[in-house]
mmCIF file of C-alpha atoms in Angstrom:
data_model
loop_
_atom_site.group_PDB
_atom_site.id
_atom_site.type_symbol
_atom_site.label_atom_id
_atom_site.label_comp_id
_atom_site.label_asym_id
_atom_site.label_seq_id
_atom_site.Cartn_x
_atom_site.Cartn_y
_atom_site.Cartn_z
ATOM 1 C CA UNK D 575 157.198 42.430 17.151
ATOM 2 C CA UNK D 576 154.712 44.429 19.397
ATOM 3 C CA UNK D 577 155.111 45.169 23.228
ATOM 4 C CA UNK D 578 152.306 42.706 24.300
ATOM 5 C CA UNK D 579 151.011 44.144 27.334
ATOM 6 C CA UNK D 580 148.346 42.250 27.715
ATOM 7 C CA UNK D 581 146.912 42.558 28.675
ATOM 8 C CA UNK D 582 148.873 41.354 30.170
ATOM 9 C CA UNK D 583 148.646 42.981 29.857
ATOM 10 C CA UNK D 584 148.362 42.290 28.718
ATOM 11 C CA UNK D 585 147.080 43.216 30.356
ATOM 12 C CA UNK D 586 145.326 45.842 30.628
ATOM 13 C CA UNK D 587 136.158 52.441 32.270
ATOM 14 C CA UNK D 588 132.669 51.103 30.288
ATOM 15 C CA UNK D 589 129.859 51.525 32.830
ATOM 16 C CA UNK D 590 129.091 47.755 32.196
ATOM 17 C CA UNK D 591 132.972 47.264 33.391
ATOM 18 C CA UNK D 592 132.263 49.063 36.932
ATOM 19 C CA UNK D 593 131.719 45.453 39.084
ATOM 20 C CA UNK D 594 135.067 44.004 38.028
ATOM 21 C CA UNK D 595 138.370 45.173 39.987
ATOM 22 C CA UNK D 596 142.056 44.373 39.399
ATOM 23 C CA UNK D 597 144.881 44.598 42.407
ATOM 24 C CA UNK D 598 147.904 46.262 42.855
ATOM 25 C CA UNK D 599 150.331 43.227 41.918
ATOM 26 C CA UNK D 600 153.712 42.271 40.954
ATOM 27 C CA UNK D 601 154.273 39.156 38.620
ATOM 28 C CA UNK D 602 156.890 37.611 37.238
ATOM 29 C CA UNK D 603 156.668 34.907 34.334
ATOM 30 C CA UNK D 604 159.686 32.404 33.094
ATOM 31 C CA UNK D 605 159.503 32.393 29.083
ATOM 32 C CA UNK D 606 160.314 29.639 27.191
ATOM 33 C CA UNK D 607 159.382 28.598 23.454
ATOM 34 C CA UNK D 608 156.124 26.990 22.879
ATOM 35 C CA UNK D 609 156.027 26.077 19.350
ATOM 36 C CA UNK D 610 158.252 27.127 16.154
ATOM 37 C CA UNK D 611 156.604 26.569 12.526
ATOM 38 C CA UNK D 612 158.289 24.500 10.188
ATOM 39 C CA UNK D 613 159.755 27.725 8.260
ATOM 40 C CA UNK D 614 160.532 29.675 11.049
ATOM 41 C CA UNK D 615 164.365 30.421 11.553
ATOM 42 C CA UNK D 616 163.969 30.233 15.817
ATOM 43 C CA UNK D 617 165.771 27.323 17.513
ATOM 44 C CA UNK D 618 165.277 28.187 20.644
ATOM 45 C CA UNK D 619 164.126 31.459 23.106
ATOM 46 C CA UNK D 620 163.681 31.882 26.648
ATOM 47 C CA UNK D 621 163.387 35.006 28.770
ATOM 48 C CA UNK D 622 161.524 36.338 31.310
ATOM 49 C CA UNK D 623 158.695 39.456 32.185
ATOM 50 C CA UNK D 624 157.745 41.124 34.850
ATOM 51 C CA UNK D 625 154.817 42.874 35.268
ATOM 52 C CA UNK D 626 153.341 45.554 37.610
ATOM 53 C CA UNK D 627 150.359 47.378 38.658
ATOM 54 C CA UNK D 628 149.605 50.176 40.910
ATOM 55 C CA UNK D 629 146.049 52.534 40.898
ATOM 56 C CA UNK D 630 142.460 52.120 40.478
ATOM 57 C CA UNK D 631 139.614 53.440 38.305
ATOM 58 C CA UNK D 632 139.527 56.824 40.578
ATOM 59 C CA UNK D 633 143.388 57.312 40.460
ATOM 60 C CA UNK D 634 144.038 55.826 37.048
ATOM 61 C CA UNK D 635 146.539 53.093 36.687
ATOM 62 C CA UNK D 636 150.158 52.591 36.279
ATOM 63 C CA UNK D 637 151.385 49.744 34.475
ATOM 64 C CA UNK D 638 155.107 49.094 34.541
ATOM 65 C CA UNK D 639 156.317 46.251 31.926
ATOM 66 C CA UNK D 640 159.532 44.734 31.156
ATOM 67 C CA UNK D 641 160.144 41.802 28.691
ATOM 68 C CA UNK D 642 164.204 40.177 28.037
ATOM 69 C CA UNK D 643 164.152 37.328 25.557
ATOM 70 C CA UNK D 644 167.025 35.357 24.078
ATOM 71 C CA UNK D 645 166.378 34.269 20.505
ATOM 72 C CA UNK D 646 168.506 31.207 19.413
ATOM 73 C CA UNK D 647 168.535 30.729 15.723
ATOM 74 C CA UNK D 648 169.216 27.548 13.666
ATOM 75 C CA UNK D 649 171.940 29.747 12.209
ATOM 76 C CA UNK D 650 173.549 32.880 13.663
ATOM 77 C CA UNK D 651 174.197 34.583 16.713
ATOM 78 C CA UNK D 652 171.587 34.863 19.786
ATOM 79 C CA UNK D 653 169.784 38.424 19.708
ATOM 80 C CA UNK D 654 168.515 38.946 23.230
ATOM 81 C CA UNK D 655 165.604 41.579 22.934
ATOM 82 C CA UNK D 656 164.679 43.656 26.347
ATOM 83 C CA UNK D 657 161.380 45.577 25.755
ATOM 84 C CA UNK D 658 160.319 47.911 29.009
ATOM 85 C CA UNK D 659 157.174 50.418 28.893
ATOM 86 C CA UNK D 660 155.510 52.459 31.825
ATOM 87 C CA UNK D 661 151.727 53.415 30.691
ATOM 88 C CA UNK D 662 149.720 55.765 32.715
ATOM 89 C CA UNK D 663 145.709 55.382 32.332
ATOM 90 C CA UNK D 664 143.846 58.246 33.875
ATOM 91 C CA UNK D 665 140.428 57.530 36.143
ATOM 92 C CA UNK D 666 138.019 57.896 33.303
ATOM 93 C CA UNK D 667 140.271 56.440 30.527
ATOM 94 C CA UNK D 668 140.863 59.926 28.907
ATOM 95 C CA UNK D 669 144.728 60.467 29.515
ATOM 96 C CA UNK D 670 147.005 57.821 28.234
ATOM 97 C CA UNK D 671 150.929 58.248 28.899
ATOM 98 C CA UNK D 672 153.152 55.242 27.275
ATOM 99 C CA UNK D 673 156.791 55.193 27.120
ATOM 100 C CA UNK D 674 158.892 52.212 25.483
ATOM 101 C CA UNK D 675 162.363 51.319 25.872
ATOM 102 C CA UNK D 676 164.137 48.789 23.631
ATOM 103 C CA UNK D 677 167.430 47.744 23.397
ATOM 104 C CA UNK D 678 168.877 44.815 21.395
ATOM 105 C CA UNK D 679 172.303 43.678 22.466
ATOM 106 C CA UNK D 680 172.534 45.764 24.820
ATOM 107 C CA UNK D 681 172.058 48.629 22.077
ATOM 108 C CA UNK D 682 169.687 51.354 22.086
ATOM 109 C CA UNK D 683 166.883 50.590 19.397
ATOM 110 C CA UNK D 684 163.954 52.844 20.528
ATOM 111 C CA UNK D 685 163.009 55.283 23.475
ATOM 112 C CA UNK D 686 159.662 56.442 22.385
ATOM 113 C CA UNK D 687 156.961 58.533 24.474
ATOM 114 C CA UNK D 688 153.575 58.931 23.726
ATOM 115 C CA UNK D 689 150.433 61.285 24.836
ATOM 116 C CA UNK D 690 147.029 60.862 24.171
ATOM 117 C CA UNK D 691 143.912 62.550 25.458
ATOM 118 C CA UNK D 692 140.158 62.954 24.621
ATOM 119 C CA UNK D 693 137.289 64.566 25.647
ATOM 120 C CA UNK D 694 135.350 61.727 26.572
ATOM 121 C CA UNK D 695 135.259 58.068 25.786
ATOM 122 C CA UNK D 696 132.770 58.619 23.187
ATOM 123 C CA UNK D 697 135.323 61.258 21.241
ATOM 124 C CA UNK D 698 138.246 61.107 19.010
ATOM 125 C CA UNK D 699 141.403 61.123 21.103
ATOM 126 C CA UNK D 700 144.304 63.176 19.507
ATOM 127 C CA UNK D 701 147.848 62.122 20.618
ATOM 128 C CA UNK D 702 151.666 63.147 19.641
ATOM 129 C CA UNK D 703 154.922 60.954 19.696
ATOM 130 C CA UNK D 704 157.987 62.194 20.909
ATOM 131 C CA UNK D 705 159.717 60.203 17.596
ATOM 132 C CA UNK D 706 157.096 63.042 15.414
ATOM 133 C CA UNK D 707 156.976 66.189 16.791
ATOM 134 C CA UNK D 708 154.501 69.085 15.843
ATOM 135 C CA UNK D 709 152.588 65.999 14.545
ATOM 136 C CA UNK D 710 149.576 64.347 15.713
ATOM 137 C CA UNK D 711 147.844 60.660 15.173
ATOM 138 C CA UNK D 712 143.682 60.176 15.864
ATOM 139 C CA UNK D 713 142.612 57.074 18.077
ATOM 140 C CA UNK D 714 139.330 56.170 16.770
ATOM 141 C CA UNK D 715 136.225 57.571 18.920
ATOM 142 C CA UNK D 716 135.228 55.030 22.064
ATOM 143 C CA UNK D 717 138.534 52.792 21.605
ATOM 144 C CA UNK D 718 139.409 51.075 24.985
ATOM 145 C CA UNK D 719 142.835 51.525 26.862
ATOM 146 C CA UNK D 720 144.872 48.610 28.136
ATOM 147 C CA UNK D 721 143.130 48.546 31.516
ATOM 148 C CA UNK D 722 139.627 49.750 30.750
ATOM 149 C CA UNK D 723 139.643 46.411 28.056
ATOM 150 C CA UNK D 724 140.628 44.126 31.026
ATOM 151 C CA UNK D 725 138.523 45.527 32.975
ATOM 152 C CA UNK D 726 135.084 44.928 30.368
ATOM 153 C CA UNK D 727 136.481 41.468 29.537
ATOM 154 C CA UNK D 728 136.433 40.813 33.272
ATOM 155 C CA UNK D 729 132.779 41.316 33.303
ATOM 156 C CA UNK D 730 132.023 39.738 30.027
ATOM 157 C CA UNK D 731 133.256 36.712 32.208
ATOM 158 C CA UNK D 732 130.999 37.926 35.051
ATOM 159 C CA UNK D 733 128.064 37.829 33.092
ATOM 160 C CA UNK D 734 128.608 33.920 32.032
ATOM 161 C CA UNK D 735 131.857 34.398 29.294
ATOM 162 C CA UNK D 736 131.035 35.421 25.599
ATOM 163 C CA UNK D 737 132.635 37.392 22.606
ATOM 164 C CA UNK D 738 133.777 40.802 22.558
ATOM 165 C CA UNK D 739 134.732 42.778 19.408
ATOM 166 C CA UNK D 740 136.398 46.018 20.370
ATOM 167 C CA UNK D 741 139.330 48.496 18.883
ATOM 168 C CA UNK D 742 142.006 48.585 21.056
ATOM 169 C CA UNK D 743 144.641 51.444 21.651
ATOM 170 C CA UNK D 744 147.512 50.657 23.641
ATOM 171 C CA UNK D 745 150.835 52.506 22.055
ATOM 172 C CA UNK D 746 152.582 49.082 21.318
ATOM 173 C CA UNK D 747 152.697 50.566 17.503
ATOM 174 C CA UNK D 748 153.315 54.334 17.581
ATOM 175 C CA UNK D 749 149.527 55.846 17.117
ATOM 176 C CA UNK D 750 147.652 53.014 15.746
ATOM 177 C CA UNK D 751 144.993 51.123 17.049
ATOM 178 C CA UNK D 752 143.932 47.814 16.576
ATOM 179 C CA UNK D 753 140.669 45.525 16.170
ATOM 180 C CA UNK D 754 140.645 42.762 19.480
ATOM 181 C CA UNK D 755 138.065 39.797 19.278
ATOM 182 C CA UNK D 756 138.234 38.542 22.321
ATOM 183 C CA UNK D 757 136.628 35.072 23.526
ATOM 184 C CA UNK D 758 135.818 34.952 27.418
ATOM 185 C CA UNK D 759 135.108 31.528 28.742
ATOM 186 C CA UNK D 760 132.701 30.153 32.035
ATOM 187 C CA UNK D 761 134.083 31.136 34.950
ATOM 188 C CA UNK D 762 136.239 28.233 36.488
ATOM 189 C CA UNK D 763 136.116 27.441 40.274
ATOM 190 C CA UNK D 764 138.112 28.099 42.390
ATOM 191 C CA UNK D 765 141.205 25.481 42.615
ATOM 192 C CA UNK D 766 140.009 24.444 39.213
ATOM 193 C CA UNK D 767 143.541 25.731 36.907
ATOM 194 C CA UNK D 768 145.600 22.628 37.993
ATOM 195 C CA UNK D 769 148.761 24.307 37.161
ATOM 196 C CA UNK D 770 147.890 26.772 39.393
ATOM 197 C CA UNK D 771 147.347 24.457 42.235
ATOM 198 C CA UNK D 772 150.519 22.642 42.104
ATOM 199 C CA UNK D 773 152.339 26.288 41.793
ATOM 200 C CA UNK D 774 153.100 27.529 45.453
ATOM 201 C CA UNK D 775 153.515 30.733 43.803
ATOM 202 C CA UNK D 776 150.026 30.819 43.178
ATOM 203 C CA UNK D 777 148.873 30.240 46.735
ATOM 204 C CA UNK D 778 147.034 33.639 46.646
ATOM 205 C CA UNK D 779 144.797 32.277 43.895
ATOM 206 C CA UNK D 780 143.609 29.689 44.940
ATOM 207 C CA UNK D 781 140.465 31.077 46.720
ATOM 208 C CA UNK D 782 139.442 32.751 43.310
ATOM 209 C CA UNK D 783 138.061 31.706 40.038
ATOM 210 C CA UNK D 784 139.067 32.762 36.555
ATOM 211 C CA UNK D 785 138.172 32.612 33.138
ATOM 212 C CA UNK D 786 140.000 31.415 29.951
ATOM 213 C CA UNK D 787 140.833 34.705 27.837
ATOM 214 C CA UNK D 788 142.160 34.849 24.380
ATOM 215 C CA UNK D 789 142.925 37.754 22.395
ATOM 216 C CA UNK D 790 143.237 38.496 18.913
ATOM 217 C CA UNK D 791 144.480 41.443 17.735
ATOM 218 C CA UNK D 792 143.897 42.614 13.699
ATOM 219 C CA UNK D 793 144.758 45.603 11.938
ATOM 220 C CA UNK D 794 141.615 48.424 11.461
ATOM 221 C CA UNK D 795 142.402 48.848 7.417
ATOM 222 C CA UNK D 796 141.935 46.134 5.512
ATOM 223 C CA UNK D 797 140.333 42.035 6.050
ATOM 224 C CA UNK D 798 143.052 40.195 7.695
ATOM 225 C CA UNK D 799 142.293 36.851 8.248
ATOM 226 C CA UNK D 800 144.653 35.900 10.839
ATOM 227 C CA UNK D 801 145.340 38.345 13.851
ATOM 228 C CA UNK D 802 149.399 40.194 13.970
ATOM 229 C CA UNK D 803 149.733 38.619 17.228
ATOM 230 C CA UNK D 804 147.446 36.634 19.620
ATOM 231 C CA UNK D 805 147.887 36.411 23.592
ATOM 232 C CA UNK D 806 145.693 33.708 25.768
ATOM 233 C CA UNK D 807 145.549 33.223 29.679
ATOM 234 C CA UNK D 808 143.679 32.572 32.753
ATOM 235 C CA UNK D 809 142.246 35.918 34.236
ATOM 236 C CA UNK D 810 141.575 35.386 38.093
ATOM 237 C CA UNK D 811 138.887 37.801 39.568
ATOM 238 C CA UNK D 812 141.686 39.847 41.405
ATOM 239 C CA UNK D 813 143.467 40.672 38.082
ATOM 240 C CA UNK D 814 146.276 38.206 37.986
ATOM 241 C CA UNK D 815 147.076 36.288 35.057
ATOM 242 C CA UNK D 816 148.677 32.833 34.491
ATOM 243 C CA UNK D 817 149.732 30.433 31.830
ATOM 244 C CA UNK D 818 150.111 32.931 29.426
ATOM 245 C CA UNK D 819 150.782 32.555 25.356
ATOM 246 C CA UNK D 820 152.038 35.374 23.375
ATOM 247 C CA UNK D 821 151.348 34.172 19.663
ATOM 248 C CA UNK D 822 153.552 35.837 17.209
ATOM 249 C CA UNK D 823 152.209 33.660 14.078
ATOM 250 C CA UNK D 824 155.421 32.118 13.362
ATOM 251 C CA UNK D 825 156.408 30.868 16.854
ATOM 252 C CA UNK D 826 155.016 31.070 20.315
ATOM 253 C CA UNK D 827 156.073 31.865 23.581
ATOM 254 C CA UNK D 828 154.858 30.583 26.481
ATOM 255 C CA UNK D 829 154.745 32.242 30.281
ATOM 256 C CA UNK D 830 155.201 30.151 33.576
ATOM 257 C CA UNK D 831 154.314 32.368 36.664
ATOM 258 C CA UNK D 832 157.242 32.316 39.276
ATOM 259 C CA UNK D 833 156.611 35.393 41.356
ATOM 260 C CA UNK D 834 153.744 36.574 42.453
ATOM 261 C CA UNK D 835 153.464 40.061 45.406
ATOM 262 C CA UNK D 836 150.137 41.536 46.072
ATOM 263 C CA UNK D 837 150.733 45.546 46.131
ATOM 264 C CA UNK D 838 149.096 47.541 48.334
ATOM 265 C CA UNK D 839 145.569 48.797 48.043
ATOM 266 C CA UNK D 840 144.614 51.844 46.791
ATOM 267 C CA UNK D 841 143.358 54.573 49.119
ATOM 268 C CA UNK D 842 140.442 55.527 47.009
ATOM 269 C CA UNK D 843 136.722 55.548 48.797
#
């Protein structure tokens, strides 16, 4: 299963990307199983993720990301997974710092850092894992980081919603990269997401609009049909994201926001 920071984070620069912002925030999202297919082993699962964000475009961005979810199968014992990652994406998008803690149980499965930099957007970026060393792994030239993606879906939705087709580096998989078709819907008024009205948590929203997001991510080799995992939200114009879905083909989480702390700004000009 992939760290799935989409986007969040998620979730999370192109010249075109330049108009759209994202604030320092804090969120926190109650998990709970959406859906199960019929041959899926999964009872039950519930958890929770928190989610943080600190920078801008001129001092790069710090994303801070921890997921703990209880699996319940129809037979067996409950596996409680507890994913955290800290990325660092440098002003530009040419330095990319990702490290990923798992544990399982309680148990140590992974502690994994990863380095990538590049000349410029347009170039090959060459990065190292700390689980390889004296190797090296190639991100494909004018792939877009966590935040600089966001950030150029957030003006696809600016400019009136549309498709976007781009390859996606984000460390959730060691050194590879991924294909994300992304669909971007009309902007929705503000006070429009009903959920988020009747959420007091979301009281800070309700001034913005947002768009409908989802995201598919494929792998680069091959003609996969269906996407390795597929997240979907509601992006407001500040950054925040509810009613998240984190597709894993076989069953489907969903995210209820239940915390929500603007950060403070950053000193940039």
């Amino acid at each position: 299963m992939k760290s799935t920071v989409l986007l969040l984070c998620v979730l999370l620069l192109a010249p075109a990307a330049e108009a759209a912002t994202v604030v320092p925030h804090r969120a926190l999202y109650d998990l709970r199983l959406l859906r199960a297919e019929d041959g899926s082993s999964l009872q039950s699962a519930s958890g929770r993720l928190a989610f943080e964000i600190e920078g801008s475009s001129c001092e790069g961005y710090t994303v801070s990301f921890r997921m703990a979810t209880k699996y319940r199968p129809k037979e067996g014992e409950v596996t409680l997974i507890d994913t955290q990652t800290t990325t660092f994406e440098g002003p530009g998008a040419l330095d990319f710092r990702h490290q990923l803690k798992e544990k399982v149980d309680g148990a140590a499965r992974e502690d994994l850092r990863i380095r990538m930099t590049r000349a410029a957007v347009e170039k090959e970026g060459k990065g190292t894992l700390s689980s390889k060393p004296g190797e090296t792994f190639t991100v494909p030239a004018g792939a877009a980081l966590p935040m600089q993606h966001q950030l150029r879906l957030m003006s696809l939705g600016e400019a009136g919603g549309g498709r976007d087709s781009s390859i996606v580096f984000d460390g959730s998989d060691e050194g590879k990269s991924f294909r994300a078709i992304s669909f971007v819907g009309r902007e929705k008024p503000p006070g429009a997401v009903a959920r988020d009205v009747a959420n007091p948590v979301a009281a800070t929203l309700k001034a913005l609009g947002s768009w409908p997001i989802t995201v598919s991510y494929f792998p680069l080799e091959g003609e996969a049909e269906t996407p390795e995992y597929q997240v979907s939200f509601d992006m407001y114009a500040n950054g925040v994201a509810t009613g998240l879905v984190l597709d894993y083909g076989e069953f489907a989480l969903s995210g209820t926001l239940t915390d929500l702390k603007l950060l403070a700004p950053s000193s940039c000009p």
